[in-house]
Amino acid sequence: MEPPLLVNTEDIAALYRELSQFPSLSSACIGPEITTQYGGKYCNIYTEWSQRDLERAENVKFCRQYLIFHDSQSIVYSSPSGNCTEIKGELLSRDSPSGAQKAVLRKTSNNKGEEKQFLEVWEKNRKVKSIELSALEKHGQVYEDDQFGCLAWSHSETHLLYVAEKKRPKAESFFKAKAPELSVEEELTKTEQGDKAIKGEQFVFYEDWGETLVAKSVPVLCVLDIESNNVSVLEGVPEHISPGQAFWTPGDTGVVFAGWWHEPFRLGLRHCTNRRSALFYVDLTGGRCELLSDDTKAIWSPRLSPDQCRIVFLENMAYGPHQQCSRLCMYDWYTKLTSTVVEIVPRQSQGEFTGIYNTALPERCWAADSQRVVLDTVQRSRQELIVVDMRSGSVCSLTKGSPLGSWTLLTIDRDLLVAKFSTPNCPPRLMVAFLPPAGKEAEVNWVCLEESNQIQEITWNIHTLHPPPEQDNTQYAGLDFEAILLRPTEAPEKVKFPLVVTPHGGPHSVFTISWMLYPAVLCRMGFAVLLVNYRGSLGFGQDSVASLPGNVGTQDVKDVQFCMEQVLQKEPLDPQRVALLGGSHGGFLSCHLIGQYPSTYKACVARNPVVNIASMVGSTDIPDWCLAEAGLPYDQSALPDPKQWTEMLLHSPMQYVDKVQTPVLLILGEEDRRVPPKQGLEYYHALKARGIPTRVLWYPGNNHALAGVEAEADGFMNIALWLIQHMKL
């Protein structure tokens, strides 16, 4: 029996509008602790959220505050403080260490549409500083991204540290008419100010850091003296290093930062935690720069302990898989020694810790005792909060006994934890708890500050898969993997749901049991959705990650197909109505599957898919990915030889295009630097030439994520209608 399915365009649009209104929780900070006249304590929690506004075609950012009454060990009472307020123009904001002041980096536009950046300082109920940074002409645009960007108060609260683009020399045409001659004094003044334009430099190419970091080329560390309004650019950073993620040293004598090598050229940095980088210290007085960590690895997210004695950071091997299992390392400021606190985990023991997989530590992650660190990490198909004892290296889960779902740490301050929790049928909730004393972490008691209604119409579960013996990887034998299945809850007996199979991108990424808009809407429409964490996904141990390079297009493809076949046998699903939906490497797998199993899938949707690794290598911001995932060595100074070009092609879905029978919808972002849209067009032309029904959606102003509100909404509607049309629903 076929279940009722939502097929009317207006009904689908209304459903998408309804579910897209659930906001996403992006950040939180905790205000100073206040003691009342009766001895009770309370503090304020400031949170920032983001919500899609379909009418304005943008993500709206807003804040909400909450009051927490506590006794330093447990929460006595909590309540929202007023309603939400939209935030406009804020790029970055940070409270000072005492909480008495707040710094804000703000973007504004004038009547001519010209953008300006202001650095503001707020105190109590007023703005005490507003400095137009662009007018000072000390640097270019300030970086607001989470790769390089920072806004750090000095411990004395007299200076602000941030990262900006290095000021470029002015350029002019060779043929520009000469200006009237200046006096010797005017000429000297102009030269000293660096205003003299250089001829012929108007169109010089400045290499940037790729996807989502376009126009970010040479970052510099900048310091604002709040009293004098003077901005200075720090000297001493090596020429071959791009600095970011900076903070003040104990005593404010210098700055510690993560530095990425950019010679001989820059490789894409977003989602690539394998780029050669190290921890550095630059002295403010002498401009001396000192290397603090191994300079052959990749590091990120350095965080100073409350007692200002230790710096924790994450470390990976340089090159290889773009994301992998990481080490948690610690640098002692006074002994100058670096130690590994949590090692890479090759393989998970039964039910045990699988390692650390994290793209960024929260800005505040240390417990008040400066001996423990709290972070979130993927553990198989879940995201959990863990606490690490920095002396012993022991790891304890803070969420194991809590509701099953995915947890993200937003901040911890004075041992008050603020976290986000969600599941595939529960939009994000705001959770708070006090971190128990060392050794008693499992006794944590979570309190929900902001509820969200569970969507009763969606049911989900996790399937564990063991590949058949003939598909086992002999080098990494015995690996298993998982998949998350969402399906409609209410169904008459013997109903079989149409199935949308979705492998994730990366390939070294993972689906977790968290809130995701597209799967939720598809499920509410009447589809079952299978999210596949094939071997090579994060969260299953480093062996799983290492098993995939050299085997893309075979091992991952077989995992998805095997998973789909197994779930069809165990769940009420219709084998005659199965479709594919994947993006990036998930699109790569979707195109492989319709070529290798041409009679299985009734429809396919590929978002910014990799279709030909050989043709992608010369146009992507991550050429190393193309060789590494094909199992080949990467050398920045060497071109691939003919055998390597062939090998890359033989790992690509393009080799199976002659076998494709499935109608394909391609969704492409015009500004995609990761998988340039010509990849999708290459596949489109090949399918058109062979008479396969195909269509392209082309979104200007969108990059690899296709996350623009308009593109995301329009893309979903077209996906839904494509599935309905070609699955004969």
XYZ file of C-alpha atoms in Angstrom:
729
model
C 0.000 0.000 0.000
C 1.263 3.481 -0.869
C 1.134 6.124 1.888
C -0.476 9.536 1.346
C 2.169 11.962 0.089
C 2.168 15.746 -0.027
C 2.391 16.638 -3.743
C 0.635 20.000 -4.041
C 3.159 22.807 -4.629
C 1.445 25.294 -2.332
C 1.175 22.732 0.477
C 4.877 21.849 0.148
C 5.816 25.544 0.220
C 3.686 26.088 3.326
C 5.332 23.128 5.054
C 8.814 24.375 4.153
C 7.924 27.838 5.457
C 6.683 26.343 8.743
C 9.775 24.229 9.452
C 12.265 26.820 8.180
C 11.106 29.218 10.912
C 12.748 27.209 13.683
C 15.755 29.326 14.668
C 19.330 28.112 14.981
C 21.266 28.869 18.165
C 24.666 30.282 17.204
C 26.413 31.650 20.317
C 26.101 32.480 24.006
C 28.008 34.394 26.669
C 27.565 34.628 30.427
C 27.508 37.953 32.253
C 29.148 38.766 35.610
C 27.963 37.024 38.743
C 25.837 39.274 40.987
C 25.114 38.626 44.659
C 21.787 39.915 45.959
C 21.312 41.566 49.359
C 19.869 38.266 50.574
C 22.997 36.300 49.602
C 21.557 34.679 46.476
C 23.525 34.725 43.207
C 22.397 35.314 39.675
C 23.855 36.010 36.238
C 22.627 36.898 32.790
C 23.024 34.631 29.751
C 23.109 36.440 26.418
C 22.317 34.263 23.384
C 22.358 34.888 19.635
C 20.106 33.060 17.190
C 19.608 33.008 13.435
C 16.353 32.476 11.534
C 15.486 32.320 7.851
C 13.285 35.188 6.666
C 11.835 34.075 3.330
C 10.267 37.472 2.597
C 13.543 39.365 3.081
C 15.521 36.450 1.582
C 18.084 36.628 4.366
C 19.051 35.109 7.670
C 17.844 37.340 10.486
C 20.071 37.514 13.550
C 18.507 38.188 16.942
C 19.352 37.998 20.635
C 17.549 36.880 23.773
C 18.650 37.044 27.386
C 17.955 34.788 30.356
C 18.342 35.128 34.115
C 19.886 32.277 36.076
C 19.607 32.173 39.873
C 22.029 29.642 41.355
C 24.103 28.576 44.326
C 27.304 27.953 42.253
C 26.523 24.226 42.121
C 22.979 24.018 40.815
C 20.390 26.209 39.123
C 17.704 27.393 41.536
C 15.544 29.319 39.049
C 15.817 30.372 35.410
C 13.703 32.550 33.155
C 13.862 34.480 29.865
C 14.393 38.198 30.355
C 12.168 39.975 27.863
C 11.533 39.166 24.220
C 13.862 38.744 21.247
C 15.571 41.732 19.641
C 16.944 41.760 16.088
C 20.664 42.500 15.767
C 21.657 44.620 12.766
C 25.116 45.115 11.314
C 27.045 43.301 14.041
C 29.949 41.284 12.632
C 31.676 40.478 15.933
C 31.017 41.267 19.593
C 32.874 40.439 22.812
C 32.352 41.268 26.472
C 35.399 42.489 28.376
C 36.890 40.123 31.018
C 35.054 41.888 33.867
C 31.834 42.109 31.858
C 31.736 45.882 32.372
C 32.254 46.700 28.683
C 31.369 45.256 25.304
C 33.215 45.637 21.996
C 31.291 45.470 18.723
C 32.548 45.392 15.141
C 29.718 46.839 13.041
C 29.135 47.155 9.307
C 27.075 50.025 7.876
C 26.253 51.317 4.400
C 25.860 54.945 3.356
C 23.464 56.380 0.779
C 25.859 55.450 -2.028
C 25.948 51.803 -0.926
C 29.537 52.075 0.312
C 30.273 49.793 3.246
C 32.104 51.027 6.326
C 33.316 49.234 9.443
C 33.145 50.724 12.942
C 34.671 49.438 16.149
C 32.430 50.368 19.066
C 32.827 50.136 22.830
C 29.705 50.013 24.995
C 29.526 50.562 28.729
C 26.436 50.205 30.928
C 23.659 52.027 29.045
C 25.674 53.935 26.442
C 28.152 53.738 23.600
C 31.438 55.323 24.707
C 33.489 54.805 21.518
C 32.728 54.555 17.824
C 35.764 54.475 15.557
C 35.503 54.327 11.782
C 38.329 51.903 11.028
C 38.313 52.437 7.270
C 38.946 56.158 7.754
C 42.180 55.464 9.658
C 43.690 53.728 6.597
C 45.874 51.458 8.722
C 44.579 48.241 7.165
C 41.875 46.818 4.895
C 38.640 45.094 5.897
C 38.466 43.508 9.345
C 38.095 39.709 9.307
C 34.830 38.588 10.905
C 35.075 34.889 9.941
C 35.732 32.080 12.416
C 38.852 30.892 10.572
C 41.122 33.900 11.211
C 38.846 36.397 12.932
C 38.965 37.437 16.581
C 38.037 40.366 18.812
C 40.044 39.997 22.022
C 40.186 42.289 25.025
C 43.485 42.750 26.820
C 43.376 41.570 30.430
C 43.713 45.216 31.493
C 40.666 46.095 29.314
C 42.594 48.969 27.705
C 43.285 47.441 24.269
C 41.431 45.412 21.641
C 43.082 42.887 19.335
C 41.639 41.946 15.946
C 42.648 40.640 12.498
C 42.327 42.616 9.258
C 43.507 42.518 5.656
C 46.921 44.107 5.172
C 46.787 47.577 3.647
C 47.637 47.436 -0.039
C 49.551 50.145 -1.878
C 47.451 52.446 -4.001
C 47.670 51.785 -7.714
C 46.981 53.870 -10.801
C 47.061 53.589 -14.565
C 50.246 54.123 -16.558
C 48.243 56.723 -18.487
C 46.772 58.734 -15.637
C 47.274 62.460 -16.156
C 49.950 63.967 -13.940
C 48.789 65.925 -10.931
C 50.205 69.402 -10.265
C 53.718 69.233 -8.857
C 53.998 69.229 -5.078
C 56.503 71.052 -2.957
C 59.385 69.044 -1.466
C 57.681 69.107 1.965
C 54.331 67.917 0.514
C 56.096 65.171 -1.445
C 57.908 63.963 1.698
C 54.671 63.974 3.734
C 52.851 62.022 1.035
C 55.656 59.451 0.845
C 55.711 59.054 4.646
C 51.954 58.419 4.663
C 52.365 55.759 2.015
C 49.895 57.509 -0.293
C 52.093 57.515 -3.359
C 50.304 55.421 -6.010
C 52.229 52.751 -7.920
C 51.706 52.664 -11.667
C 50.663 49.433 -13.350
C 49.565 47.605 -10.188
C 45.805 48.036 -10.681
C 45.184 44.497 -11.860
C 47.711 42.490 -9.897
C 46.233 39.168 -8.732
C 46.092 38.678 -4.958
C 45.722 35.044 -4.022
C 43.105 34.408 -1.307
C 42.253 31.562 1.054
C 39.493 30.102 -1.122
C 35.943 28.982 -0.377
C 34.122 31.404 2.029
C 37.416 33.321 2.490
C 37.343 35.140 -0.835
C 39.337 38.430 -0.815
C 41.066 37.373 2.406
C 44.698 37.179 1.415
C 47.222 38.681 3.849
C 45.810 38.966 7.387
C 47.582 41.186 9.910
C 47.215 41.515 13.685
C 45.898 44.917 14.767
C 45.625 46.570 18.181
C 43.315 49.438 19.151
C 44.345 51.577 22.112
C 40.897 52.420 23.504
C 42.052 55.559 25.324
C 43.891 57.200 22.400
C 41.839 55.678 19.531
C 45.172 54.734 17.929
C 45.360 51.573 15.807
C 48.697 49.848 15.259
C 49.558 46.875 13.053
C 51.798 44.411 14.883
C 55.204 43.754 13.406
C 57.267 40.600 13.668
C 54.902 38.047 12.099
C 56.953 36.063 9.522
C 56.246 36.991 5.891
C 55.290 33.417 4.968
C 52.670 33.145 7.747
C 49.008 34.223 7.827
C 48.010 34.922 11.465
C 44.597 34.484 13.108
C 42.683 33.216 16.170
C 44.798 35.512 18.357
C 44.634 36.418 22.065
C 46.671 38.308 24.660
C 49.427 36.652 26.663
C 49.497 36.776 30.463
C 50.430 40.324 31.473
C 49.455 41.687 28.028
C 53.120 41.647 26.976
C 52.410 40.002 23.637
C 50.010 38.072 21.468
C 49.626 34.339 20.822
C 48.171 33.296 17.473
C 47.701 30.408 15.071
C 49.699 30.924 11.887
C 49.137 29.191 8.540
C 51.885 28.764 5.927
C 50.945 30.371 2.604
C 54.000 29.543 0.530
C 54.401 28.504 -2.239
C 50.676 29.272 -2.577
C 47.470 29.193 -0.548
C 45.257 26.131 -0.464
C 41.575 26.379 0.510
C 41.257 26.565 4.291
C 37.541 26.225 5.100
C 36.789 22.726 6.488
C 40.460 21.810 6.004
C 42.025 21.123 9.406
C 45.089 19.616 7.727
C 46.832 22.821 6.569
C 50.371 23.302 7.844
C 50.167 25.703 10.772
C 51.653 26.315 14.201
C 51.285 28.278 17.423
C 53.286 31.532 17.596
C 54.007 34.276 20.112
C 54.870 37.823 19.091
C 56.363 40.203 21.664
C 54.746 43.663 21.615
C 57.847 45.600 22.606
C 60.574 44.102 20.455
C 58.482 42.610 17.663
C 60.196 39.248 18.272
C 58.207 36.228 17.031
C 58.649 32.833 18.638
C 57.437 29.409 17.478
C 55.605 27.608 20.318
C 54.602 24.311 18.675
C 55.757 21.725 16.142
C 55.960 23.461 12.758
C 55.291 20.308 10.699
C 51.697 19.773 11.899
C 48.314 21.516 11.592
C 46.938 23.299 14.677
C 43.924 25.471 15.481
C 41.712 26.854 18.280
C 44.316 27.880 20.895
C 42.572 28.756 24.186
C 44.186 30.241 27.344
C 43.215 28.816 30.751
C 41.552 31.068 33.375
C 44.725 31.031 35.513
C 46.682 32.104 32.393
C 49.151 29.241 32.746
C 48.192 26.844 29.939
C 47.081 26.942 26.315
C 44.996 24.100 24.911
C 44.744 23.545 21.150
C 43.818 20.906 18.577
C 46.369 19.264 16.284
C 46.247 17.152 13.117
C 48.800 15.786 10.710
C 49.491 18.221 7.875
C 48.064 17.145 4.501
C 46.164 13.892 3.947
C 42.402 13.785 4.723
C 41.028 17.294 5.219
C 39.321 16.311 8.469
C 40.355 13.479 10.736
C 40.706 12.372 14.347
C 42.613 15.090 16.245
C 44.984 15.318 19.177
C 44.220 17.598 22.104
C 47.490 19.311 23.062
C 48.564 21.666 25.843
C 51.355 24.242 25.981
C 52.539 25.345 29.434
C 53.275 29.076 29.371
C 55.847 28.920 32.155
C 57.674 25.627 31.543
C 57.477 26.116 27.733
C 56.632 22.422 27.367
C 54.025 20.976 25.007
C 52.224 17.742 25.828
C 49.632 15.585 24.093
C 46.672 15.188 26.447
C 44.344 13.095 24.254
C 45.844 10.994 21.476
C 44.379 9.978 18.125
C 42.097 6.944 18.535
C 42.656 4.375 15.746
C 39.726 2.104 16.543
C 36.828 2.239 18.982
C 36.627 -0.364 21.717
C 33.108 -1.586 22.461
C 31.088 1.456 23.548
C 34.219 3.451 24.328
C 35.490 6.907 23.320
C 36.155 7.193 19.552
C 38.435 10.259 19.587
C 38.125 14.012 19.055
C 36.565 15.359 15.838
C 36.055 19.093 16.139
C 36.397 22.015 13.718
C 36.710 24.593 16.546
C 36.885 24.724 20.322
C 34.495 27.193 21.966
C 36.216 30.482 22.813
C 35.653 29.557 26.459
C 36.199 25.857 27.082
C 38.187 25.708 30.357
C 36.644 24.785 33.705
C 37.165 27.274 36.544
C 39.843 25.026 38.087
C 42.044 25.450 34.945
C 42.568 21.678 35.064
C 39.688 20.490 32.862
C 38.518 21.313 29.346
C 34.988 20.832 28.001
C 34.245 20.411 24.291
C 31.829 18.739 21.913
C 32.865 15.964 19.580
C 31.252 13.501 17.191
C 30.986 9.968 18.584
C 29.747 7.754 15.752
C 26.399 9.288 14.661
C 26.003 11.410 17.821
C 27.586 14.637 18.966
C 28.424 14.564 22.663
C 29.913 16.868 25.272
C 33.046 15.565 26.944
C 35.240 16.829 29.768
C 38.991 16.139 29.629
C 41.204 16.094 32.716
C 44.321 17.887 31.435
C 46.599 16.210 33.992
C 45.596 12.586 33.475
C 44.124 12.771 29.967
C 40.996 10.949 31.133
C 37.815 11.623 29.150
C 34.297 11.611 30.587
C 30.998 12.169 28.753
C 28.708 14.900 30.071
C 25.759 13.760 27.968
C 25.830 9.955 28.010
C 22.936 9.683 30.473
C 21.048 12.614 28.936
C 18.412 12.458 26.183
C 19.764 10.872 22.987
C 20.606 13.579 20.465
C 23.373 15.944 19.427
C 24.972 18.418 21.824
C 27.100 21.485 21.045
C 28.949 23.479 23.713
C 28.417 27.231 23.303
C 30.381 28.412 26.335
C 31.469 27.621 29.888
C 32.173 30.348 32.432
C 32.686 29.861 36.181
C 31.656 26.225 35.515
C 28.236 27.214 34.146
C 27.754 25.302 30.881
C 25.589 26.613 28.032
C 24.816 24.117 25.270
C 22.605 23.464 22.266
C 20.653 20.212 21.957
C 18.662 18.870 19.007
C 17.507 15.655 17.329
C 16.176 14.901 13.814
C 12.636 15.609 15.078
C 13.450 18.261 17.696
C 14.691 21.743 16.684
C 17.480 23.312 18.792
C 16.957 23.756 22.524
C 19.011 25.920 24.878
C 20.387 23.906 27.806
C 22.342 24.957 30.913
C 24.017 23.078 33.768
C 26.814 23.423 36.274
C 29.905 21.312 35.674
C 30.147 18.956 38.684
C 33.427 18.603 40.607
C 36.201 16.462 39.114
C 35.342 12.781 39.276
C 31.584 13.422 39.498
C 30.994 14.759 35.967
C 28.446 12.046 35.179
C 26.123 13.660 37.763
C 25.548 16.741 35.596
C 21.953 18.003 35.743
C 20.741 19.793 32.591
C 18.020 22.455 32.663
C 16.209 23.557 29.490
C 16.031 27.359 29.125
C 14.332 27.505 25.726
C 12.038 24.637 24.760
C 11.222 23.563 21.219
C 8.335 21.301 20.354
C 9.223 17.802 19.262
C 7.721 16.996 15.865
C 5.617 13.934 16.569
C 5.096 13.170 12.871
C 8.796 12.204 12.457
C 10.353 8.992 13.801
C 14.073 8.219 13.579
C 16.536 5.487 14.487
C 20.174 4.515 13.926
C 21.154 1.432 11.910
C 24.570 -0.211 12.379
C 25.982 -1.880 9.273
C 28.721 -4.515 8.913
C 29.939 -4.761 5.301
C 29.835 -8.281 3.826
C 33.212 -10.122 3.787
C 33.813 -9.434 0.099
C 33.518 -5.678 0.730
C 35.808 -5.602 3.777
C 38.909 -3.409 3.534
C 41.816 -5.820 4.045
C 44.126 -3.053 5.277
C 41.525 -1.855 7.805
C 39.504 -4.995 8.402
C 36.402 -5.189 10.559
C 35.181 -1.599 10.304
C 31.475 -0.955 10.652
C 29.417 2.150 9.875
C 26.005 3.655 10.595
C 23.009 5.310 8.985
C 20.197 7.458 10.384
C 16.713 6.724 9.077
C 13.907 9.278 9.335
C 10.384 8.241 8.402
C 6.828 9.412 8.958
C 5.465 8.242 12.317
C 1.850 7.511 11.496
C 1.185 5.030 8.753
C -1.527 2.493 8.026
C -0.487 -1.146 8.250
C 1.515 -2.486 5.256
C 2.318 1.025 4.010
C 5.701 1.316 2.286
C 7.342 4.734 2.122
C 9.304 6.086 -0.846
C 12.974 6.412 0.168
C 15.463 9.247 -0.385
C 19.046 8.028 0.129
C 21.462 10.787 1.194
C 25.225 10.199 1.557
C 27.099 13.107 3.186
C 29.814 15.243 1.625
C 33.441 15.557 2.652
C 33.982 12.602 2.337
C 35.463 12.938 5.845
C 32.377 14.424 7.459
C 29.399 12.895 9.246
C 25.652 13.094 9.758
C 24.659 13.340 13.409
C 21.282 12.850 15.048
C 20.584 16.582 14.950
C 17.980 18.911 13.462
C 18.292 19.233 9.654
C 15.763 21.174 7.606
C 15.723 19.280 4.288
C 15.330 15.767 5.784
C 12.657 17.020 8.207
C 10.537 18.599 5.456
C 10.913 15.562 3.168
C 9.843 13.321 6.032
C 6.802 15.486 6.781
C 5.901 15.259 3.080
C 5.761 11.454 3.362
C 9.261 10.327 2.362
C 11.651 8.216 4.418
C 15.181 9.680 4.402
C 18.322 7.568 4.860
C 21.423 9.524 5.949
C 24.468 7.297 5.376
C 27.714 7.549 7.374
C 29.769 5.231 5.135
C 33.280 4.067 6.076
C 35.546 7.143 6.001
C 33.115 9.224 8.083
C 34.266 11.072 11.187
C 33.507 9.756 14.663
C 34.344 6.085 14.089
C 38.099 6.162 14.791
C 41.041 7.215 12.613
C 41.184 3.800 10.889
C 37.777 4.478 9.367
C 38.984 7.860 8.037
C 42.192 6.303 6.662
C 40.344 3.437 4.969
C 38.777 5.620 2.272
C 41.559 7.557 0.417
C 42.399 5.506 -2.667
C 39.014 3.764 -2.463
C 36.591 6.599 -3.279
C 34.121 5.525 -5.937
C 34.245 1.909 -4.755
C 34.235 1.429 -0.948
C 31.954 4.400 -0.217
C 29.650 3.593 -3.135
C 29.288 -0.044 -2.038
C 28.634 1.046 1.548
C 25.748 3.280 0.484
C 24.260 0.630 -1.789
C 24.633 -2.116 0.841
C 23.100 0.144 3.494
C 20.135 0.953 1.273
C 19.531 -2.733 0.505
C 19.724 -3.730 4.186
C 17.361 -0.989 5.344
C 14.847 -1.901 2.612
C 14.662 -5.388 4.167
C 14.201 -4.146 7.748
C 11.922 -1.122 7.387
C 8.550 -0.434 5.674
C 10.109 1.046 2.520
C 9.237 0.705 -1.154
C 12.133 -0.758 -3.232
C 10.466 0.468 -6.413
C 10.581 4.117 -5.294
C 14.138 4.958 -4.241
C 15.921 8.248 -5.079
C 19.267 9.890 -4.337
C 20.017 13.327 -2.885
C 23.608 14.346 -2.199
C 25.901 17.372 -2.192
C 29.637 17.718 -2.909
C 31.126 14.251 -2.241
C 27.552 13.131 -1.553
C 26.776 14.303 -5.097
C 29.871 12.412 -6.287
C 28.439 9.250 -4.681
C 24.949 9.887 -6.047
C 26.322 10.157 -9.592
C 28.431 7.025 -9.026
C 25.407 5.068 -7.784
C 23.189 5.881 -10.771
C 26.075 4.802 -13.038
C 27.045 1.638 -11.181
C 23.456 0.590 -10.292
C 21.488 2.095 -13.202
C 18.177 0.315 -12.622
C 17.934 0.981 -8.848
C 17.202 4.696 -8.528
C 14.206 6.493 -10.003
C 15.527 10.058 -9.497
C 18.770 11.773 -8.556
C 19.531 15.247 -7.195
C 23.192 16.344 -6.996
C 24.156 19.655 -5.353
C 27.570 21.001 -6.464
C 28.758 17.441 -7.181
C 32.295 16.274 -7.935
C 31.919 14.376 -11.220
C 35.454 14.343 -12.670
C 38.346 14.551 -10.211
C 40.852 14.834 -13.085
C 39.253 17.984 -14.522
C 38.617 19.440 -11.041
C 42.251 19.384 -9.910
C 43.218 22.479 -11.924
C 40.279 24.671 -10.913
C 39.475 23.927 -7.260
C 40.868 25.647 -4.160
C 41.760 22.170 -2.800
C 43.801 20.402 -5.532
C 45.440 18.270 -2.827
C 42.016 16.700 -2.112
C 41.805 15.407 -5.676
C 45.055 13.460 -5.402
C 44.745 12.405 -1.746
C 41.264 10.913 -2.114
C 42.368 9.086 -5.261
C 45.180 7.571 -3.166
C 47.966 9.615 -4.778
C 50.744 11.719 -3.215
C 50.372 15.504 -3.421
C 53.253 17.878 -4.100
C 52.571 21.610 -4.485
C 55.514 21.963 -6.868
C 54.647 19.033 -9.145
C 52.045 18.530 -11.859
C 50.176 15.201 -11.933
C 51.686 12.824 -14.481
C 49.517 11.054 -17.110
C 49.091 7.957 -14.912
C 47.780 10.127 -12.074
C 45.335 11.935 -14.373
C 44.059 8.512 -15.467
C 43.800 7.302 -11.870
C 41.734 10.347 -10.879
C 39.385 9.815 -13.813
C 38.967 6.136 -12.917
C 37.778 7.129 -9.428
C 35.187 9.545 -10.882
C 31.494 9.023 -11.717
C 32.080 10.409 -15.214
C 33.453 7.036 -16.320
C 29.985 5.496 -15.795
C 27.980 8.208 -17.561
C 27.170 5.893 -20.512
C 25.264 3.585 -18.167
C 23.092 6.266 -16.504
C 19.318 5.941 -16.985
C 18.125 8.009 -13.990
C 16.803 11.591 -14.449
C 19.246 14.018 -12.799
C 18.661 17.463 -11.278
C 21.895 19.436 -10.818
C 21.975 22.351 -8.335
C 24.998 24.617 -8.743
C 26.388 27.674 -6.948
C 27.935 30.199 -9.307
C 30.538 31.320 -6.724
C 31.613 27.804 -5.672
C 35.406 27.742 -5.286
C 35.491 24.271 -3.733
C 33.779 22.291 -6.512
C 33.575 24.795 -9.382
C 30.179 24.709 -11.158
C 31.843 23.610 -14.408
C 31.963 20.156 -12.773
C 28.178 20.025 -12.774
C 27.962 21.481 -16.285
C 30.389 18.827 -17.538
C 28.003 16.151 -16.268
C 24.961 18.028 -17.600
C 26.402 18.128 -21.117
C 27.333 14.437 -20.985
C 23.808 13.480 -19.870
C 22.138 15.744 -22.460
C 24.253 14.220 -25.217
C 22.974 10.786 -24.192
C 19.302 11.790 -23.980
C 18.992 11.449 -20.181
C 16.394 13.827 -18.625
C 18.416 16.468 -16.799
C 18.001 19.996 -15.499
C 20.328 22.595 -13.982
C 19.525 25.164 -11.295
C 22.137 27.926 -11.256
C 22.352 30.215 -8.199
C 24.334 33.470 -8.555
C 25.949 34.763 -5.370
C 26.002 31.304 -3.791
C 29.100 29.300 -2.956
C 29.602 25.609 -2.208
C 27.157 25.440 0.703
C 24.254 26.885 -1.349
C 23.157 28.399 1.963
C 21.592 31.616 0.683
C 18.019 31.741 1.989
C 16.507 32.160 -1.475
C 18.677 29.450 -3.076
C 18.012 27.058 -0.195
C 14.234 27.533 -0.388
C 13.989 27.486 -4.178
C 16.354 24.514 -4.297
C 14.191 22.528 -1.901
C 11.006 23.179 -3.850
C 12.643 22.035 -7.076
C 14.080 18.955 -5.342
C 10.654 18.004 -3.981
C 8.948 18.449 -7.362
C 11.731 16.524 -9.167
C 11.316 13.577 -6.779
C 7.521 13.631 -7.127
C 7.720 13.782 -10.923
C 10.259 11.029 -11.480
C 9.262 8.678 -8.673
C 5.732 8.768 -10.147
C 4.198 9.896 -6.859
